[in-house]
XYZ file of C-alpha atoms in Angstrom:
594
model
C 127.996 42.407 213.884
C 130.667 44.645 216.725
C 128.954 44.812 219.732
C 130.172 48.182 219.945
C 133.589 50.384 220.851
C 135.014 51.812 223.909
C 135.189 55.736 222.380
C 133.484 57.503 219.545
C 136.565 57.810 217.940
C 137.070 54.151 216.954
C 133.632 54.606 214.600
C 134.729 55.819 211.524
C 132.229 57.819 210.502
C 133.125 59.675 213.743
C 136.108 59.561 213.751
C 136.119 61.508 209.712
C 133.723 64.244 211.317
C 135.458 65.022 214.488
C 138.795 64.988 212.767
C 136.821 66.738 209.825
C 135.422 68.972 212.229
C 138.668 70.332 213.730
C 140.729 70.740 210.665
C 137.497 72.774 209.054
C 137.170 75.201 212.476
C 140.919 75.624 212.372
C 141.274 76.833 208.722
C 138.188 78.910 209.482
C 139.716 80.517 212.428
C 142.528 81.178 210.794
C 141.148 82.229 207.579
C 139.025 84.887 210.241
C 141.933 85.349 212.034
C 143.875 86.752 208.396
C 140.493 88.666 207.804
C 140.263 90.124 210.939
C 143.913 91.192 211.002
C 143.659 92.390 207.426
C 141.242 95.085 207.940
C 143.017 95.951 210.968
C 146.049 96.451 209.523
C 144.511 98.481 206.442
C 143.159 100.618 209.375
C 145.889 100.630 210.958
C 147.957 102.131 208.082
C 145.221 104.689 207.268
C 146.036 105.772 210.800
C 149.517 106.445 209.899
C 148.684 108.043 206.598
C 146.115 110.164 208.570
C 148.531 111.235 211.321
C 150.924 112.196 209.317
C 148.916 113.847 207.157
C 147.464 116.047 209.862
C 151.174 116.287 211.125
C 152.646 117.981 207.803
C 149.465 119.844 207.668
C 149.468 121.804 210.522
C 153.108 122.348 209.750
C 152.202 123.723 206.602
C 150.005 126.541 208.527
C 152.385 126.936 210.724
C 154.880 127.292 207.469
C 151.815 130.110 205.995
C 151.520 131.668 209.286
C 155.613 132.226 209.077
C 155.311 133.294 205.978
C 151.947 135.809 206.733
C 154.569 137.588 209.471
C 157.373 137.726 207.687
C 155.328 139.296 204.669
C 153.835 141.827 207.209
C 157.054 142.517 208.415
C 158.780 143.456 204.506
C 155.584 145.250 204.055
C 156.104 147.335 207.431
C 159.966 148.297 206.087
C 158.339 150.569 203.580
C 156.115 152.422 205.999
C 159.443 153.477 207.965
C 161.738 155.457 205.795
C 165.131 155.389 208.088
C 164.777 151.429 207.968
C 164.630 151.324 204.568
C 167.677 153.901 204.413
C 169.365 151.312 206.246
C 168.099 148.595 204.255
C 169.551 150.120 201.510
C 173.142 150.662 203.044
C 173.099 146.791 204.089
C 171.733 145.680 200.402
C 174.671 147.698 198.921
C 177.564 147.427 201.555
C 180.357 144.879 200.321
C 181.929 144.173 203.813
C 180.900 145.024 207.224
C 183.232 148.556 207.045
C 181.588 149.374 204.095
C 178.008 148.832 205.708
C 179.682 150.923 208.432
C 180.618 153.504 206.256
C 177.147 153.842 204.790
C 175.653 154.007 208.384
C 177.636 156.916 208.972
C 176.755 158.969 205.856
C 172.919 158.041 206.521
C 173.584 159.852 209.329
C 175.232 163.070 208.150
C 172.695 163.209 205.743
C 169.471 162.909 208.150
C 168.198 165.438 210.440
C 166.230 162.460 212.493
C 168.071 159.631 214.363
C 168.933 156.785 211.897
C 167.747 153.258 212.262
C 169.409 149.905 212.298
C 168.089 147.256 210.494
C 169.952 144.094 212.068
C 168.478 145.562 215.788
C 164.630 145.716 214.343
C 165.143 142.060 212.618
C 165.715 140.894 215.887
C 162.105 141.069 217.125
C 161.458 138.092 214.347
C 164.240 136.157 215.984
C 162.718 136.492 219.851
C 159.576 135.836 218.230
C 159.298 131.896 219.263
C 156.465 131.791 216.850
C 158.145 132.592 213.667
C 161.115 130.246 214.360
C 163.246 132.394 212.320
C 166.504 131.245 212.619
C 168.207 133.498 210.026
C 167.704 135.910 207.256
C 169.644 136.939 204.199
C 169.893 139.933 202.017
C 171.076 138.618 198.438
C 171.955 141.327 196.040
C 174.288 141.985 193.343
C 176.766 143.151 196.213
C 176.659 139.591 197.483
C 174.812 137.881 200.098
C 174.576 139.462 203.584
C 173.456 136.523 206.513
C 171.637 137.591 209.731
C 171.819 135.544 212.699
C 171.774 135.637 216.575
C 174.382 134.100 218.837
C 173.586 134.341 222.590
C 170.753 136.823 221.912
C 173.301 139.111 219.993
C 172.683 139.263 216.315
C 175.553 138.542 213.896
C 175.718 139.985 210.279
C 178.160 137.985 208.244
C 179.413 139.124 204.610
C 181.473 136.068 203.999
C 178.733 133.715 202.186
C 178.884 133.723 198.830
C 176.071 131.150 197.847
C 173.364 129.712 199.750
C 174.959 126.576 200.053
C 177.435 128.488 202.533
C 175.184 129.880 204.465
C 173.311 126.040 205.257
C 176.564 125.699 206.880
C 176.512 128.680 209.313
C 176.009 126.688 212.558
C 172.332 127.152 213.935
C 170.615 129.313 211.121
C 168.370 127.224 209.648
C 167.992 124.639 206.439
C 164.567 125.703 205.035
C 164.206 129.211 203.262
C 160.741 129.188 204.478
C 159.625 132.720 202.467
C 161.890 135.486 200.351
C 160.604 138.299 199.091
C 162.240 141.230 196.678
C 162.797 144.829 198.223
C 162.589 147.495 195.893
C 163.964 151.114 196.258
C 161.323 153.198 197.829
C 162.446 156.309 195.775
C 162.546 154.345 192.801
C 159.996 151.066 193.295
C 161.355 149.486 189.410
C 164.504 148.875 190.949
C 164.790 145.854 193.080
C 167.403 146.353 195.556
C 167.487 142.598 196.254
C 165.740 139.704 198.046
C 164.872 139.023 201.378
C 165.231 135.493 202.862
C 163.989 133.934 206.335
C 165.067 130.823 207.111
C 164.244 128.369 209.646
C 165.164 124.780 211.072
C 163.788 122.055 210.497
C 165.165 120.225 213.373
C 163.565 123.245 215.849
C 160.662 123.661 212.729
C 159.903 119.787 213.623
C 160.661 119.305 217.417
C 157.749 117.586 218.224
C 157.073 115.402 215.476
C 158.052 112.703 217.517
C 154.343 112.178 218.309
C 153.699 110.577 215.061
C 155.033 106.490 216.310
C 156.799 106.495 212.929
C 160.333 106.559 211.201
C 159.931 110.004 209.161
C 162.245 112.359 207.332
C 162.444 116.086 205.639
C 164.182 115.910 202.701
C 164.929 119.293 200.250
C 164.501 119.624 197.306
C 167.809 118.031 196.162
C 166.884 114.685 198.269
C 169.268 115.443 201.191
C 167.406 114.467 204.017
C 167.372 117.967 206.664
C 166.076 116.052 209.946
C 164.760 112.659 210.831
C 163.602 110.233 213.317
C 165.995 107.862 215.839
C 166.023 104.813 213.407
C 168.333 102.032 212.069
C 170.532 102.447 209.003
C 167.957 100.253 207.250
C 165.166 102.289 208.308
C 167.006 105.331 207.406
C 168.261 103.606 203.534
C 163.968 102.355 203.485
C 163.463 106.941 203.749
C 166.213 107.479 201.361
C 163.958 104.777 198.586
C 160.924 106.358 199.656
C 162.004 109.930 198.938
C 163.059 109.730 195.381
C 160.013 107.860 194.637
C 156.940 110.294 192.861
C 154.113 109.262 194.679
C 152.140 109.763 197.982
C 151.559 106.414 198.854
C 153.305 102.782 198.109
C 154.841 99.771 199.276
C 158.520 99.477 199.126
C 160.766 97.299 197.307
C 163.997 94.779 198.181
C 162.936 95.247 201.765
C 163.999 91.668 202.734
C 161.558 90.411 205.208
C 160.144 93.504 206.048
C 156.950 94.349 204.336
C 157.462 98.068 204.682
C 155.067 101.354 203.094
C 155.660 104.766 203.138
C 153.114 108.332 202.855
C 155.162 111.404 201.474
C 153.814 114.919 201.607
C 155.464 117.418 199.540
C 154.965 120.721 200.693
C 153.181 123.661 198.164
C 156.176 125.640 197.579
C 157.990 122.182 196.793
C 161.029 123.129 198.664
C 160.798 120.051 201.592
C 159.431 116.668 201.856
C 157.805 114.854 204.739
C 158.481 110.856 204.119
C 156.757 108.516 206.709
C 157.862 104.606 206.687
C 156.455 101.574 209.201
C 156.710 98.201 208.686
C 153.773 95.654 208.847
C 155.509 94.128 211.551
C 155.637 97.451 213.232
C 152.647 97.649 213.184
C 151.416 94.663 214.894
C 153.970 95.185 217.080
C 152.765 98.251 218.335
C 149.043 97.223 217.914
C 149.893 93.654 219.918
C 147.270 94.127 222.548
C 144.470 94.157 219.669
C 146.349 91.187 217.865
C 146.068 89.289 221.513
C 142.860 89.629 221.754
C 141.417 88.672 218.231
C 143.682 86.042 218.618
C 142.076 84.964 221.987
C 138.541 85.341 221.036
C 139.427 83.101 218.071
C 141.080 80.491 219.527
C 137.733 80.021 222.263
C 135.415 80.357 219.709
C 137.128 77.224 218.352
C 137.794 75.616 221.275
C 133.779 76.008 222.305
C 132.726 74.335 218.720
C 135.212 71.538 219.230
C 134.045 70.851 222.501
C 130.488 70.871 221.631
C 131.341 68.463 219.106
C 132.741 66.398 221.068
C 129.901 66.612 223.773
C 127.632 65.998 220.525
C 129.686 62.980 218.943
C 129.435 61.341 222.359
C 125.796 61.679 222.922
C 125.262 59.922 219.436
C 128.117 57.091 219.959
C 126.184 56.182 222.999
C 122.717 56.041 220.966
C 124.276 54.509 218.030
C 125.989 51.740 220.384
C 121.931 50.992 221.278
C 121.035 50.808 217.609
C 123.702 48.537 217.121
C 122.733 46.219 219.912
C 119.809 46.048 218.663
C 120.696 45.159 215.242
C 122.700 42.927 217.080
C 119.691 41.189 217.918
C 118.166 41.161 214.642
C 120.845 39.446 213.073
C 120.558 37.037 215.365
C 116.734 36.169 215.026
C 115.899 37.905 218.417
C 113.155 39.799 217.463
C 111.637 39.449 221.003
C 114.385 41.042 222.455
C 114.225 43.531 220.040
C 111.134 45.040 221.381
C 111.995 44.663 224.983
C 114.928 47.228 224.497
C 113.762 50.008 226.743
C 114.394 53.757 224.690
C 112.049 55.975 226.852
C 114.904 57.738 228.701
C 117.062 57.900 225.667
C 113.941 58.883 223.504
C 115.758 61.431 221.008
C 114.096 63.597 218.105
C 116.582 63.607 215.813
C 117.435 60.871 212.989
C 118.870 58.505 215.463
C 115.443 58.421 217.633
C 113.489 57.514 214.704
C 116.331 54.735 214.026
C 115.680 53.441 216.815
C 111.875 53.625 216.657
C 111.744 51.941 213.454
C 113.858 49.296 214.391
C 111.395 48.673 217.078
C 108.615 48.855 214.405
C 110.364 46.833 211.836
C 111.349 43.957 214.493
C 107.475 43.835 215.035
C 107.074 43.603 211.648
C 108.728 40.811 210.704
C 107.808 39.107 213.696
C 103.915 39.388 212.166
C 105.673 38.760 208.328
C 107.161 35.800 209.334
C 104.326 34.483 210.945
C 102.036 35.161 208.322
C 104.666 33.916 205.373
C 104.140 30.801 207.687
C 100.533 30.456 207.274
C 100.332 31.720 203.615
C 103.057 28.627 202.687
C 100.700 25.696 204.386
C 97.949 27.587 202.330
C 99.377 27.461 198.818
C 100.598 23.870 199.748
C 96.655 23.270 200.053
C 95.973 25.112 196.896
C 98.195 23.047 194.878
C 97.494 19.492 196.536
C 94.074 20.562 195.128
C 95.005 21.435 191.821
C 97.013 18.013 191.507
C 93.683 16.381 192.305
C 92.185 17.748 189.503
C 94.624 17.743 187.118
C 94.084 15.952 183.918
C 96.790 14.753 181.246
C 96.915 17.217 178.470
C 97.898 14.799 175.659
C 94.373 12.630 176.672
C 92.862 16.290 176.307
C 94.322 17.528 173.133
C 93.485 13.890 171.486
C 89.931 14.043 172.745
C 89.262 17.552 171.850
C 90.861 17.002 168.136
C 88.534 13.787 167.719
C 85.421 16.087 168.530
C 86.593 18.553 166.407
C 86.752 16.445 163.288
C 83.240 14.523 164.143
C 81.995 17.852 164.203
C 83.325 18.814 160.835
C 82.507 15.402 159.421
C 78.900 16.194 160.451
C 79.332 19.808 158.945
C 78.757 21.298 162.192
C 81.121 24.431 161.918
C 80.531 26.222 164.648
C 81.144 23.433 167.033
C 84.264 22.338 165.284
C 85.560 26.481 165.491
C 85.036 26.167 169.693
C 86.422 22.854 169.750
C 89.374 24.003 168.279
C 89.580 27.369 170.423
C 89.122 25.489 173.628
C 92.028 23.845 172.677
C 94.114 26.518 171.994
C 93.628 28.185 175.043
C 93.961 24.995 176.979
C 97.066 24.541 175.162
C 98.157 28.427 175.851
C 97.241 27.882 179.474
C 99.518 24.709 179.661
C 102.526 26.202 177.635
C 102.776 29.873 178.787
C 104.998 31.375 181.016
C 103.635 32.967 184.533
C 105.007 36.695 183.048
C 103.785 37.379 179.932
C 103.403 41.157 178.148
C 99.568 42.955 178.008
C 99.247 42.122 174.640
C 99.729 38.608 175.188
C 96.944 38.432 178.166
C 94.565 40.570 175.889
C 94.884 37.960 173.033
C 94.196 35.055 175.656
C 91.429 36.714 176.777
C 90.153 36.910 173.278
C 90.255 33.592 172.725
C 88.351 32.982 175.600
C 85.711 35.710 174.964
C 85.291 33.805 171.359
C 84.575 30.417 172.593
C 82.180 32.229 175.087
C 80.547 34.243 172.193
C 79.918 30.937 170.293
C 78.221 29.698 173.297
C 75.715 31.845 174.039
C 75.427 33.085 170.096
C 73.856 36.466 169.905
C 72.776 38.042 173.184
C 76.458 38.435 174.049
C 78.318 40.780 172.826
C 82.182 42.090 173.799
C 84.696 45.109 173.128
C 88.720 44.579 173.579
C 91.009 47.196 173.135
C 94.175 47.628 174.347
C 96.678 50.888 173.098
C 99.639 49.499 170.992
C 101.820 51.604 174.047
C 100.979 49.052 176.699
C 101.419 46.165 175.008
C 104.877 45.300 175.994
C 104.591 46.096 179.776
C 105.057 42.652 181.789
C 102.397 41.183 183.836
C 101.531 37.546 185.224
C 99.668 35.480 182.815
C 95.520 34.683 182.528
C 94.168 37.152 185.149
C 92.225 38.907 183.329
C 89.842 35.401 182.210
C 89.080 34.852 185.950
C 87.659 38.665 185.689
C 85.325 37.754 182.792
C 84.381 34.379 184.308
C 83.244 36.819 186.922
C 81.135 38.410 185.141
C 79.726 35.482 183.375
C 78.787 34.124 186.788
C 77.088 36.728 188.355
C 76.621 39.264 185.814
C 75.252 37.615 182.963
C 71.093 37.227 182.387
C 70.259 35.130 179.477
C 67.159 36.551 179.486
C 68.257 39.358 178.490
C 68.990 39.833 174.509
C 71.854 42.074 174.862
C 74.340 41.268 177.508
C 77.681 43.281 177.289
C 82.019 43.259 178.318
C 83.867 46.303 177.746
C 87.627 45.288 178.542
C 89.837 48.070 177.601
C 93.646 49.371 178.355
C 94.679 52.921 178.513
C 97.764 55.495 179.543
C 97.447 57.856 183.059
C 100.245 59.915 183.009
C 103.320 57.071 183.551
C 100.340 54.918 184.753
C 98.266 52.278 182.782
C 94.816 51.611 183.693
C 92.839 48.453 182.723
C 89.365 48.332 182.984
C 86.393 45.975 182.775
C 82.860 46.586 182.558
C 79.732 44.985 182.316
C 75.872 45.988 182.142
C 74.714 43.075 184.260
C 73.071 44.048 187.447
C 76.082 44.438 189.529
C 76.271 43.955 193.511
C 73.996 44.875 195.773
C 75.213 47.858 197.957
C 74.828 46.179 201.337
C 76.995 43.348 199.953
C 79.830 45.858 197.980
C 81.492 46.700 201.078
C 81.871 42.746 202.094
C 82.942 42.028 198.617
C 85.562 44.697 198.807
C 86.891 43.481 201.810
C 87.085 39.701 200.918
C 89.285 40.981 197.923
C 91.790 42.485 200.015
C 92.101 40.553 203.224
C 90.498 37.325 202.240
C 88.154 35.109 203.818
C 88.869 31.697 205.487
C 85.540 30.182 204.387
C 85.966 27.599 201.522
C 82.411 28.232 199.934
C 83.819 31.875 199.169
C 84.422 33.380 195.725
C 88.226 33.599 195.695
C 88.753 34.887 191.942
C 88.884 38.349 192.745
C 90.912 37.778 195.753
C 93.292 35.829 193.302
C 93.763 38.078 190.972
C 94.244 40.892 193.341
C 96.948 38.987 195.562
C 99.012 37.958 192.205
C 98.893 41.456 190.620
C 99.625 42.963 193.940
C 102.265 40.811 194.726
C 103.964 41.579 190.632
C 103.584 45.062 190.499
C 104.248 46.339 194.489
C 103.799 49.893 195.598
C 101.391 51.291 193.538
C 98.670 49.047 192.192
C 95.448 49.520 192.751
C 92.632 47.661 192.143
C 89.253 48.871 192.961
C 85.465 47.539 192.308
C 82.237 49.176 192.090
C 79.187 49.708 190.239
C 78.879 51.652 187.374
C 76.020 54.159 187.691
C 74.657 53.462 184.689
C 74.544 49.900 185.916
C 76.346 46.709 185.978
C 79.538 46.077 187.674
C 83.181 47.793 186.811
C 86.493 46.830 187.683
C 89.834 49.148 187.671
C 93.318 48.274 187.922
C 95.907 51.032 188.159
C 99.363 49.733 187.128
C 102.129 51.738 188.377
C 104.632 52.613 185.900
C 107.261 51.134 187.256
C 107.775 47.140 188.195
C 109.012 47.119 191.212
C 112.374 45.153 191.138
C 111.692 42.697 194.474
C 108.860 40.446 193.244
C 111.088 37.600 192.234
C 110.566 38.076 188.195
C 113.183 35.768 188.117
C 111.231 33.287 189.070
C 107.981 33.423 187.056
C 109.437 31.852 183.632
């Protein structure tokens, strides 16, 4: 056997679970590590779709609140009569001389001073909370745009659709309310509409706060204002914008795994189209990323080391175990139990190891010994038996002769036990040392019958033995020595009915065997004594050995499990059980016992 390595990592079984170890904390920590990142990321994007949410939102109040003044202020018109006189010359004025022209008849025609409409509208322009950046009068008589230049305000009769007045430098992209203005002398005529318009760029100024690429698109998909972004950023807002929903992921973005939110606002006139890219996103969110990253990568740094630290204690205690095996192998069980483990004394699996090996070199120290003595003692056994052996052909003649004397003299019953006796001679000569139940039982039938005829009829007997146990294996002519038992100590021939009950039944996966007798059994003083002479033996030759025989041989065939136990019966006599487990065990050298 190795004496041992110089690092844990030249054991193999080590060397698998170290290895085994890292590779299973890695994909773990990066497994958390996805995880982790995952949910930050989904929170990270339900930030953006939050913010910008809240974002359009409050622009959308901001639209309403536009929209609540500029209604108050078309509502005001009709409360002043001389603006609406003017109102009514601008609605219906072709040109600026015409307008002019209309001015000046208002005010031939009016007692009061005349008012002028562009000069009132101008309040909504100074107003920095309506952002009103223009306003137009559409009307059958064209369309009529209002808008200040250098705090002067500008009326301009050249548009002819709205497209032309998007292009009037500085007055606005979004017609963010427009409302009809009816005749106030006549209210079913509609004199025209009124528009106000404002910019998105000013409208949006400090969207910027939203760390986002984001457009406003019109209704038509032109995009009115935007972020600073690249042209593939900006193409990624074009997608977005013609797609119909709030939220998505977009498509053919190369490399970049890219989402956008889109708000729509209520009148459906503009669209607010947020896009940021996953990488974006960890970019901006790197600090976080660091620091899951971090805690990760100690977290499996810690277990790896402990590992390590835990590998090594146990290659050091193993390298003990194996020194000590070492020793075994060798024969050395005295050096075995010198090995000093009290300041290595560990309570895990490798302490017991180490323990038992302790326990088991002691062991088979004692085993060996003992094997030693029991060998010189079944070398005396059989020198003895050799003495008394006696040729079985001179037997089987001799017994045969009698046999036929008997029958000449027409004595049967001596002639039917002459001719059992040699039957079970010749059984006990011929059969092999394993044998099945029902074999034994039939032996010890034929002994039981020879017995019968001898002591004719105060002796009576009861065998029975379940067809299910009949093929279990068991050594051969143990249960006879039982019955001579009982025959030498049990049996009164005074008596007129002396009785052996030898019978065989299941326990669960069990069988039990039991014999049983109504002699007068053993004393209780001397029970004990018997009890232990069966199980441990006794050195003196003048003592009964059969039960200690028979308990040794079925001990030794069956293993872990049997048990054999005596008593008396409290009825009286003397009983016998015999549990056999229900399993041989496999180490008893069947082999052998052909």
């Amino acid at each position: 056997m190795s004496k041992g390595h110089s690092t844990f990592l030249e054991y193999r079984i080590y060397r698998k679970k170290f290895l085994g170890t890292i590779i299973v904390v890695i994909v773990l920590c990066l497994s958390a590590f996805s995880g982790v990142l995952f949910f930050f990321i989904r929170n990270w994007i339900n930030d953006v779709q939050i913010q910008s949410q809240y974002r359009f939102q409050q622009k959308e109040r901001q639209l309403e609140n536009i929209q609540t003044w500029t209604r108050s202020y078309v509502e005001g018109l009709y409360t002043d009569t001389a603006l609406m006189e003017d109102l009514k010359a601008l609605f219906g004025a072709v040109n600026n001389q015409d307008y002019i022209a209309k001015r000046r008849e208002n005010s031939l025609n009016s007692d009061s001073e005349i008012r002028y409409v562009p000069s009132d509208i101008k309040k909504l322009f100074l107003d920095g909370r309506t952002k009103i950046c223009g306003v137009t009068l559409r009307s059958d008589n064209g369309i009529k745009a209002l808008r200040m230049t250098n705090y002067d305000l500008w009326v301009d009769f050249e548009c002819r659709t709205i497209e032309d007045v998007k292009t009037i430098p500085g007055f606005g992209d979004i017609m963010a309310s427009s409302y009809s203005v009816r005749d106030p002398d006549n209210m079913s005529i509609s004199m025209g509409t009124m528009d106000f318009w404002i910019s998105t760029a000013d409208f949006y100024e400090d969207n910027d706060e939203i760390n986002a690429s984001w457009g406003i698109f019109d209704a038509d998909g032109d995009m009115l204002a935007h972020s600073k972004m690249s042209p593939q950023q900006e193409a990624e807002l074009f997608q977005a914008a013609l797609r119909g929903v709030q939220f998505d992921w977009l498509e053919n973005t190369g490399s970049r795994r890219t989402f956008f939110t889109k708000h729509t606002s209520n009148q459906g006139t503009f669209s607010y189209v947020v896009i940021k890219s996953i990488g974006e996103l960890v970019a901006d969110n790197r600090y976080v990323v660091g620091v899951i990253g971090t805690t990760l990568f100690l977290i499996a740094f810690g277990i790896i080391l402990f590992t390590n630290m835990q590998l090594k204690a146990d290659y050091e205690f193993l390298s003990k175990i194996i020194h000590m095996l070492s020793h075994m192998e060798s024969g050395e069980f005295a050096d075995v139990q010198e090995e000093d483990l009290s300041s290595e004394r560990r309570k895990n699996e490798y302490g017991m190891i180490a323990v038992a090996l302790k326990d088991v070199g002691a062991k088979l120290q004692g085993h060996i010994q003992r094997e030693y003595v029991w060998k010189l003692k079944e070398q005396e056994t059989q020198m003895r038996a050799l003495q008394h052996q006696i040729n079985p052909h001179f037997l089987y003649n001799t017994l045969e002769t009698l046999r036929s004397r008997a029958l000449l003299e027409g004595d049967r019953d001596t002639a039917d036990a002459i001719a059992l006796l040699g039957a079970l001679y010749r059984a006990r000569t011929h059969t092999k040392d394993t044998i099945t139940l029902g074999e034994e039982f039939k032996l010890l039938e034929m002994y039981l019958k020879i017995m019968e005829l001898r002591f004719g009829d105060n002796f009576f007997y009861q065998v029975e033995l379940e067809d299910a146990l009949r093929e279990i294996p068991t050594v051969s002519f143990w249960l006879q020595p039982l019955a001579e038992n009982f025959f030498t100590h049990g049996f009164d021939r005074e008596s007129m009915y002396n009785l052996l009950i030898i019978s065989g039944h299941p326990q669960g996966s069990d069988t039990v065997i039991e014999i049983m007798d109504n002699g007068s059994g053993v004393p209780a003083d001397q029970l004990e004594q018997v009890q232990k002479t069966m199980r441990e033996g006794n050195d003196d030759p003048e003592a009964d050995i059969g039960l200690r025989n028979v308990y040794m041989r079925l001990n030794y065939f069956y293993g872990n499990g049997f048990k054999m136990e005596i008593g008396n019966n409290p009825e009286g006599g003397f009983k016998i059980s015999i549990l056999i487990p229900g399993k041989v065990e496999e180490d008893v050298h069947i082999g052998d016992r052909g």
